[in-house]
Tab-separated table of C-alpha atoms in Angstrom:
chain	number	residue	atom	x	y	z
J	345	MET	CA	-14.918	51.874	-17.120
J	346	THR	CA	-16.231	52.994	-13.446
J	347	SER	CA	-13.301	53.492	-11.074
J	348	ASP	CA	-13.325	51.822	-7.720
J	349	PRO	CA	-14.414	54.179	-4.629
J	350	ALA	CA	-11.733	55.330	-3.218
J	351	PRO	CA	-12.900	57.622	-0.174
J	352	PRO	CA	-9.976	59.495	2.264
J	353	HIS	CA	-11.075	56.922	5.163
J	354	VAL	CA	-12.106	53.522	4.249
J	355	THR	CA	-14.252	51.859	6.656
J	356	VAL	CA	-15.361	48.065	6.411
J	357	ARG	CA	-18.558	49.021	5.230
J	358	ASP	CA	-16.992	51.156	1.977
J	359	LEU	CA	-14.548	47.960	1.026
J	360	LEU	CA	-18.105	45.900	0.847
J	361	GLU	CA	-19.257	48.608	-2.074
J	362	VAL	CA	-15.630	48.299	-3.975
J	363	PRO	CA	-17.096	46.356	-6.950
J	364	ARG	CA	-13.621	44.443	-7.762
J	365	PHE	CA	-13.397	42.465	-4.871
J	366	ARG	CA	-17.125	41.228	-4.439
J	367	LEU	CA	-16.864	40.729	-0.727
J	368	ARG	CA	-20.116	39.414	1.201
J	369	LEU	CA	-20.539	40.110	4.895
J	370	VAL	CA	-20.844	36.630	6.671
J	371	GLY	CA	-20.686	37.940	10.530
J	372	GLY	CA	-19.617	40.798	13.233
J	373	GLU	CA	-21.835	43.466	11.353
J	374	GLY	CA	-21.440	45.316	14.708
J	375	GLY	CA	-18.218	46.615	13.400
J	376	LEU	CA	-18.873	47.990	9.760
J	377	ASP	CA	-18.016	51.397	10.521
J	378	ARG	CA	-14.219	50.300	11.628
J	379	PRO	CA	-11.660	52.306	9.359
J	380	VAL	CA	-9.317	49.751	7.401
J	381	ARG	CA	-6.014	51.145	6.679
J	382	TRP	CA	-4.286	48.119	4.858
J	383	ALA	CA	-4.513	44.282	3.909
J	384	HIS	CA	-2.441	41.656	5.917
J	385	SER	CA	-2.428	38.312	4.300
J	386	THR	CA	-1.541	35.159	6.377
J	387	GLU	CA	-1.872	31.722	7.412
J	388	LEU	CA	-0.418	32.153	10.770
J	389	LEU	CA	-2.902	30.787	13.837
J	390	ASP	CA	-1.341	34.159	15.871
J	391	PRO	CA	-1.446	36.862	13.282
J	392	GLY	CA	-1.657	39.654	16.020
J	393	PRO	CA	1.949	40.346	16.793
J	394	TYR	CA	2.523	41.286	12.619
J	395	LEU	CA	-0.157	43.421	12.766
J	396	ASP	CA	0.217	47.230	12.893
J	397	GLY	CA	-3.323	48.117	13.146
J	398	ASN	CA	-6.528	48.443	11.336
J	399	GLU	CA	-5.892	46.052	8.825
J	400	ILE	CA	-8.121	43.654	6.990
J	401	VAL	CA	-6.713	40.476	7.829
J	402	LEU	CA	-7.034	38.039	4.619
J	403	THR	CA	-6.347	34.435	5.216
J	404	VAL	CA	-7.749	31.147	2.939
J	405	GLY	CA	-7.942	29.396	6.454
J	406	ALA	CA	-4.979	27.009	6.000
J	407	ALA	CA	-5.028	26.533	9.800
J	408	LEU	CA	-8.548	27.053	10.882
J	409	ARG	CA	-9.147	23.054	11.064
J	410	ASP	CA	-11.405	23.520	14.117
J	411	ALA	CA	-13.768	25.877	16.210
J	412	GLY	CA	-10.817	25.940	18.799
J	413	ALA	CA	-8.301	27.115	16.103
J	414	CYS	CA	-11.117	29.821	15.000
J	415	ALA	CA	-11.723	31.002	18.366
J	416	ALA	CA	-7.369	31.805	18.979
J	417	PHE	CA	-7.144	32.946	15.166
J	418	VAL	CA	-10.079	35.950	15.795
J	419	ASP	CA	-8.484	36.833	19.215
J	420	SER	CA	-4.997	37.099	18.104
J	421	ALA	CA	-6.379	39.093	15.433
J	422	LYS	CA	-8.469	41.102	17.455
J	423	ALA	CA	-5.660	41.349	19.991
J	424	GLY	CA	-3.299	43.070	16.757
J	425	ARG	CA	-6.485	45.756	16.536
J	426	ALA	CA	-7.271	44.147	13.186
J	427	SER	CA	-10.667	46.206	11.512
J	428	ALA	CA	-12.091	42.435	9.583
J	429	ILE	CA	-11.225	39.276	8.704
J	430	GLY	CA	-11.377	38.199	5.155
J	431	TYR	CA	-11.577	34.754	4.313
J	432	GLY	CA	-11.015	33.437	0.907
J	433	VAL	CA	-13.083	30.638	-0.315
J	434	GLY	CA	-12.146	27.583	-2.836
J	435	ASP	CA	-8.937	26.850	-1.644
J	436	MET	CA	-9.489	25.147	1.682
J	437	THR	CA	-13.411	25.059	2.015
J	438	ASP	CA	-16.091	26.521	-0.450
J	439	THR	CA	-17.817	28.449	2.165
J	440	VAL	CA	-17.134	30.160	5.279
J	441	PRO	CA	-16.459	27.860	8.085
J	442	ASP	CA	-19.630	28.372	10.912
J	443	GLU	CA	-16.848	28.294	13.442
J	444	LEU	CA	-15.280	30.943	12.117
J	445	ARG	CA	-18.363	32.930	11.983
J	446	LEU	CA	-19.374	32.380	15.645
J	447	ALA	CA	-16.172	33.733	16.853
J	448	CYS	CA	-16.226	36.925	14.984
J	449	ASP	CA	-19.659	37.598	16.044
J	450	ARG	CA	-18.454	36.922	19.633
J	451	VAL	CA	-15.719	39.547	19.471
J	452	GLY	CA	-17.578	41.535	17.097
J	453	LEU	CA	-15.020	41.793	14.375
J	454	PRO	CA	-16.498	41.964	10.483
J	455	LEU	CA	-15.906	39.033	8.700
J	456	LEU	CA	-15.984	39.114	4.963
J	457	GLU	CA	-15.934	35.915	2.425
J	458	VAL	CA	-13.388	36.842	-0.374
J	459	PRO	CA	-14.589	34.947	-3.974
J	460	PRO	CA	-12.322	32.264	-4.885
J	461	GLU	CA	-11.305	34.453	-8.123
J	462	VAL	CA	-10.540	37.412	-5.961
J	463	PRO	CA	-6.610	37.438	-5.213
J	464	PHE	CA	-5.320	38.386	-1.894
J	465	LEU	CA	-2.446	40.794	-3.944
J	466	GLY	CA	-5.534	42.972	-5.209
J	467	PHE	CA	-6.244	44.349	-1.843
J	468	THR	CA	-2.733	45.815	-1.127
J	469	GLU	CA	-3.029	47.210	-4.603
J	470	TRP	CA	-5.897	48.876	-4.262
J	471	PHE	CA	-4.918	50.400	-0.993
J	472	ALA	CA	-1.635	51.170	-2.835
J	473	GLU	CA	-3.604	53.070	-5.532
J	474	ARG	CA	-5.666	54.766	-3.095
J	475	LEU	CA	-3.023	56.478	-0.906
J	476	ALA	CA	-1.453	57.394	-4.098
J	477	SER	CA	-4.456	59.389	-4.953
J	478	ALA	CA	-5.091	60.836	-1.477
J	479	GLY	CA	-2.979	63.949	-1.906
J	480	ASP	CA	-1.583	63.496	1.587
J	481	GLU	CA	2.430	63.503	0.598
J	482	ARG	CA	3.717	62.301	4.102
J	483	HIS	CA	1.553	59.655	4.411
J	484	GLU	CA	1.672	58.708	0.562
J	485	ARG	CA	5.461	58.275	1.475
J	486	GLU	CA	4.765	56.372	4.206
J	487	GLU	CA	2.568	54.044	2.723
J	488	THR	CA	4.932	53.763	-0.331
J	489	GLY	CA	7.925	52.797	2.085
J	490	ARG	CA	5.655	50.095	3.188
J	491	LEU	CA	4.746	48.698	-0.006
J	492	LEU	CA	8.551	48.769	-1.014
J	493	ARG	CA	8.957	46.512	1.440
J	494	MET	CA	6.225	44.018	0.776
J	495	VAL	CA	7.439	44.399	-2.590
J	496	ARG	CA	10.829	43.035	-1.473
J	497	ASP	CA	9.445	40.730	0.776
J	498	GLY	CA	7.584	38.656	-1.796
J	499	LEU	CA	3.901	40.000	-0.437
J	500	ALA	CA	3.123	42.529	-3.507
J	501	SER	CA	3.870	42.524	-6.708
J	502	ALA	CA	6.410	45.441	-8.109
J	503	GLU	CA	3.809	45.664	-10.963
J	504	ALA	CA	1.587	47.804	-8.029
J	505	LEU	CA	4.369	50.360	-8.066
J	506	ARG	CA	3.963	50.663	-12.431
J	507	PRO	CA	1.142	53.641	-11.925
J	508	ARG	CA	3.952	55.939	-10.011
J	509	ILE	CA	6.676	54.967	-11.302
J	510	ASP	CA	5.055	55.737	-14.629
J	511	ASP	CA	4.011	59.192	-13.490
J	512	ALA	CA	7.664	60.026	-12.274
J	513	GLY	CA	8.446	59.779	-15.777
J	514	LEU	CA	11.054	56.841	-15.049
J	515	ASP	CA	12.551	54.294	-17.711
J	516	PHE	CA	11.090	50.781	-16.750
J	517	ALA	CA	14.302	49.209	-18.154
J	518	ALA	CA	16.739	50.759	-15.660
J	519	LEU	CA	15.208	51.235	-12.270
J	520	LEU	CA	17.272	51.224	-9.322
J	521	VAL	CA	16.715	51.621	-5.559
J	522	VAL	CA	18.475	54.142	-3.257
J	523	ALA	CA	18.169	53.514	0.165
J	524	MET	CA	18.998	56.541	2.691
J	525	ASP	CA	19.380	56.896	6.344
J	526	GLY	CA	16.730	59.002	7.881
J	527	THR	CA	13.962	61.059	6.562
J	528	VAL	CA	14.001	63.124	3.050
J	529	ASP	CA	11.863	65.722	2.414
J	530	GLU	CA	13.270	67.218	-0.305
J	531	ASP	CA	11.675	66.472	-4.078
J	532	LEU	CA	14.071	63.807	-5.904
J	533	PRO	CA	13.705	62.638	-9.508
J	534	GLY	CA	11.857	59.105	-8.988
J	535	VAL	CA	9.071	57.345	-6.518
J	536	LEU	CA	9.990	58.136	-2.690
J	537	GLY	CA	9.091	55.908	0.055
J	538	GLN	CA	9.983	56.422	3.925
J	539	ALA	CA	9.519	53.567	5.975
J	540	ASP	CA	11.478	52.576	9.780
J	541	ASN	CA	13.434	56.124	9.536
J	542	THR	CA	14.981	54.798	6.251
J	543	ALA	CA	13.940	56.772	2.520
J	544	LEU	CA	13.700	54.464	-0.634
J	545	LEU	CA	14.046	55.906	-3.968
J	546	VAL	CA	13.060	53.792	-7.013
J	547	THR	CA	15.082	55.836	-9.566
J	548	ASN	CA	17.376	56.200	-12.684
J	549	ASP	CA	19.817	57.797	-11.417
J	550	ALA	CA	22.479	55.973	-9.073
J	551	HIS	CA	23.784	59.337	-8.004
J	552	VAL	CA	23.346	59.683	-3.905
J	553	TRP	CA	22.006	62.779	-2.407
J	554	THR	CA	22.809	62.228	1.347
J	555	GLU	CA	25.015	59.723	3.524
J	556	PRO	CA	24.994	56.755	4.313
J	557	ALA	CA	23.009	55.226	1.456
J	558	GLY	CA	23.197	52.218	-0.240
J	559	VAL	CA	22.925	51.481	-3.480
J	560	GLY	CA	21.025	48.818	-5.651
J	561	SER	CA	21.641	47.102	-9.001
J	562	ALA	CA	19.728	48.499	-12.156
J	563	GLY	CA	17.053	46.595	-13.900
J	564	PRO	CA	13.569	46.190	-15.267
J	565	LEU	CA	10.571	46.170	-13.152
J	566	GLU	CA	10.698	42.431	-12.349
J	567	HIS	CA	14.312	43.278	-10.913
J	568	LEU	CA	13.130	46.130	-8.547
J	569	PRO	CA	12.541	43.442	-5.668
J	570	LEU	CA	16.282	42.863	-5.511
J	571	SER	CA	17.398	46.138	-6.234
J	572	ILE	CA	15.373	46.848	-2.893
J	573	ALA	CA	16.625	44.009	-1.076
J	574	GLU	CA	20.418	44.979	-2.204
J	575	SER	CA	20.103	49.095	-1.463
J	576	LEU	CA	18.918	48.068	2.509
J	577	THR	CA	21.834	45.531	2.973
J	578	ALA	CA	24.085	48.261	1.533
J	579	LEU	CA	22.881	50.576	3.090
J	580	ASP	CA	23.426	48.444	6.732
J	581	SER	CA	27.082	48.114	5.876
J	582	ALA	CA	27.112	51.766	5.190
J	583	ARG	CA	25.988	52.832	8.471
J	584	ARG	CA	28.884	50.721	9.815
J	585	THR	CA	31.342	52.373	7.592
J	586	GLY	CA	30.417	55.632	6.623
J	587	GLY	CA	30.082	56.708	2.865
J	588	VAL	CA	28.059	55.116	0.108
J	589	VAL	CA	28.005	50.838	-0.797
J	590	TYR	CA	26.887	49.606	-3.981
J	591	ALA	CA	25.281	46.376	-4.975
J	592	SER	CA	28.455	45.674	-6.558
J	593	ASP	CA	30.526	46.161	-3.352
J	594	LEU	CA	28.241	43.379	-1.441
J	595	ALA	CA	30.040	40.343	-3.222
J	596	THR	CA	33.283	40.929	-1.172
J	597	PHE	CA	35.281	39.381	1.696
J	598	GLN	CA	34.906	43.214	3.267
J	599	ALA	CA	31.717	43.968	2.974
J	600	LEU	CA	31.189	40.713	4.293
J	601	LEU	CA	33.030	41.349	7.371
J	602	ASP	CA	31.620	44.686	7.248
J	603	ARG	CA	28.051	43.262	8.351
J	604	LEU	CA	29.014	40.885	11.058
J	605	ASP	CA	28.254	42.539	14.469
J	606	GLN	CA	30.737	42.513	17.676
J	607	ASP	CA	28.607	39.884	18.890
J	608	GLN	CA	29.309	37.719	15.719
J	609	LEU	CA	32.912	38.801	15.746
J	610	ALA	CA	33.696	37.654	19.625
J	611	PRO	CA	34.548	33.691	18.739
J	612	PHE	CA	37.152	34.805	16.166
J	613	LEU	CA	38.765	37.724	18.559
J	614	GLU	CA	39.043	35.122	21.737
J	615	GLN	CA	39.822	31.613	20.350
J	616	ILE	CA	41.838	33.077	17.610
J	617	ALA	CA	43.081	36.816	17.767
J	618	ARG	CA	43.592	37.011	21.484
J	619	PRO	CA	45.638	33.744	22.206
J	620	LEU	CA	48.166	34.967	19.369
J	621	SER	CA	48.583	38.431	20.468
J	622	ASP	CA	49.153	36.996	24.028
J	623	TYR	CA	51.379	34.707	23.219
J	624	ASP	CA	53.543	37.121	21.145
J	625	ALA	CA	53.351	39.712	24.052
J	626	ALA	CA	54.589	36.826	26.652
J	627	HIS	CA	57.680	35.129	24.407
J	628	GLY	CA	58.173	38.415	21.825
J	629	THR	CA	57.307	36.705	19.142
J	630	ARG	CA	55.945	38.043	15.599
J	631	LEU	CA	52.971	35.494	14.903
J	632	THR	CA	50.220	37.761	14.378
J	633	GLU	CA	52.681	39.807	11.896
J	634	THR	CA	53.672	36.597	10.090
J	635	LEU	CA	50.092	35.654	9.981
J	636	ARG	CA	48.753	38.666	8.575
J	637	ALA	CA	51.257	38.668	5.992
J	638	PHE	CA	50.839	35.251	5.286
J	639	LEU	CA	46.790	35.905	4.552
J	640	ASP	CA	48.098	38.998	2.325
J	641	MET	CA	50.519	36.933	-0.006
J	642	GLY	CA	47.370	34.388	-0.644
J	643	GLY	CA	48.842	31.898	1.583
J	644	ALA	CA	52.013	31.064	-0.526
J	645	VAL	CA	54.757	30.007	1.312
J	646	GLY	CA	57.886	31.329	-0.857
J	647	ALA	CA	56.193	34.830	-1.690
J	648	THR	CA	55.735	35.264	2.239
J	649	SER	CA	59.133	34.054	3.088
J	650	ARG	CA	60.557	36.509	0.534
J	651	ALA	CA	58.558	39.508	1.693
J	652	LEU	CA	59.515	38.728	5.746
J	653	PHE	CA	63.034	37.856	4.955
J	654	LEU	CA	62.518	34.577	6.498
J	655	HIS	CA	64.089	30.853	5.856
J	656	PRO	CA	60.795	28.873	4.187
J	657	ASN	CA	61.434	26.194	7.284
J	658	THR	CA	61.425	29.297	9.712
J	659	LEU	CA	57.941	30.576	8.027
J	660	ARG	CA	56.592	26.676	8.658
J	661	HIS	CA	57.291	26.416	11.969
J	662	ARG	CA	55.455	29.828	12.783
J	663	LEU	CA	52.490	28.709	10.980
J	664	SER	CA	52.700	25.283	12.874
J	665	ARG	CA	52.733	27.443	16.417
J	666	ILE	CA	49.908	29.368	15.004
J	667	GLU	CA	47.850	26.051	14.267
J	668	SER	CA	48.627	24.650	17.958
J	669	LEU	CA	47.183	28.387	19.764
J	670	THR	CA	43.987	28.479	17.683
J	671	GLY	CA	43.203	25.076	16.240
J	672	ARG	CA	42.884	26.614	12.822
J	673	ASP	CA	45.569	25.015	9.940
J	674	PRO	CA	46.953	28.030	7.747
J	675	MET	CA	47.335	25.715	4.693
J	676	THR	CA	43.776	24.699	4.531
J	677	PHE	CA	41.317	27.092	2.759
J	678	GLU	CA	38.474	27.169	5.241
J	679	ASP	CA	40.982	27.560	8.097
J	680	ARG	CA	42.828	30.323	6.554
J	681	VAL	CA	39.114	32.045	5.927
J	682	ALA	CA	38.524	31.921	9.859
J	683	LEU	CA	42.047	33.262	10.481
J	684	ALA	CA	41.783	36.415	8.157
J	685	ILE	CA	38.547	37.114	9.845
J	686	ALA	CA	40.151	37.104	13.518
J	687	VAL	CA	43.107	39.522	11.789
J	688	TRP	CA	40.342	41.629	10.269
J	689	ALA	CA	38.540	41.750	13.486
J	690	GLY	CA	41.785	42.564	15.694
J	691	ARG	CA	42.701	45.295	14.020
């Protein structure tokens, strides 16, 4: 079987010669020598802001209802430095719309007809395969990182990573992702990708080589999108708290609190924590301490009374005062959660 051509620098003209795509040029002949770095599929009328440059923009034309929409789409792709547009026939229309062809001719953007039997996913997988064999390790890591992000977002299949995982000798039954802060230059046991100052390592080993880091859960190849998402969420938490955060740590109240930023915590501080601390300072009371103990005891009046050496009625009086100052009833679960967030933030 003859493999598809994979020149180091792919142009629009090269894509027309890839056997698996069976593309046909229908417009914009003047731009055939433009480089194409990646494929981006979209049905947005304004794709430009989501492009990084030198992509082939793939669409089935769901938003291209008339000449005005076609012109707006092409102008946006051009502004985003796209190299070409690929129109998939068979879903919305059986042929490429003339309005789209005219718009592409106007700006000199190549327009390619994609046959109905060719999935858009095949383009990203082909580019990933091409880049994997290019030999440029740094560039390969960047594109691997990009591909891992696309797998997480459902824009590419985890199957696109199978050749790399196989080459790394990993066990396909127990794959996990370790997300690390910064750039990793050393050789690690797995498939390493670099994206947005974050290193993503597909591996079988939950050992962490640097901190902060986030570790996703292990599973088969189809589990990989979840493990990627978990590792990135865990890394974000680890950046705030330091150390290493595992996927199993994410489903906790403390982990949820760690992911709240200052703007999200501000209402709890202003509406709950501050009124209590101000009242304590002005009246010499211990409402904040009482609330903290009540929360630590799981909202049990008897246990809290014994811990604070208070009569239960005295405790209930303090809890009533807390409710009047904050508008949150410590005896109800939902309000108790809000009070717990405020106490944690106040610390």
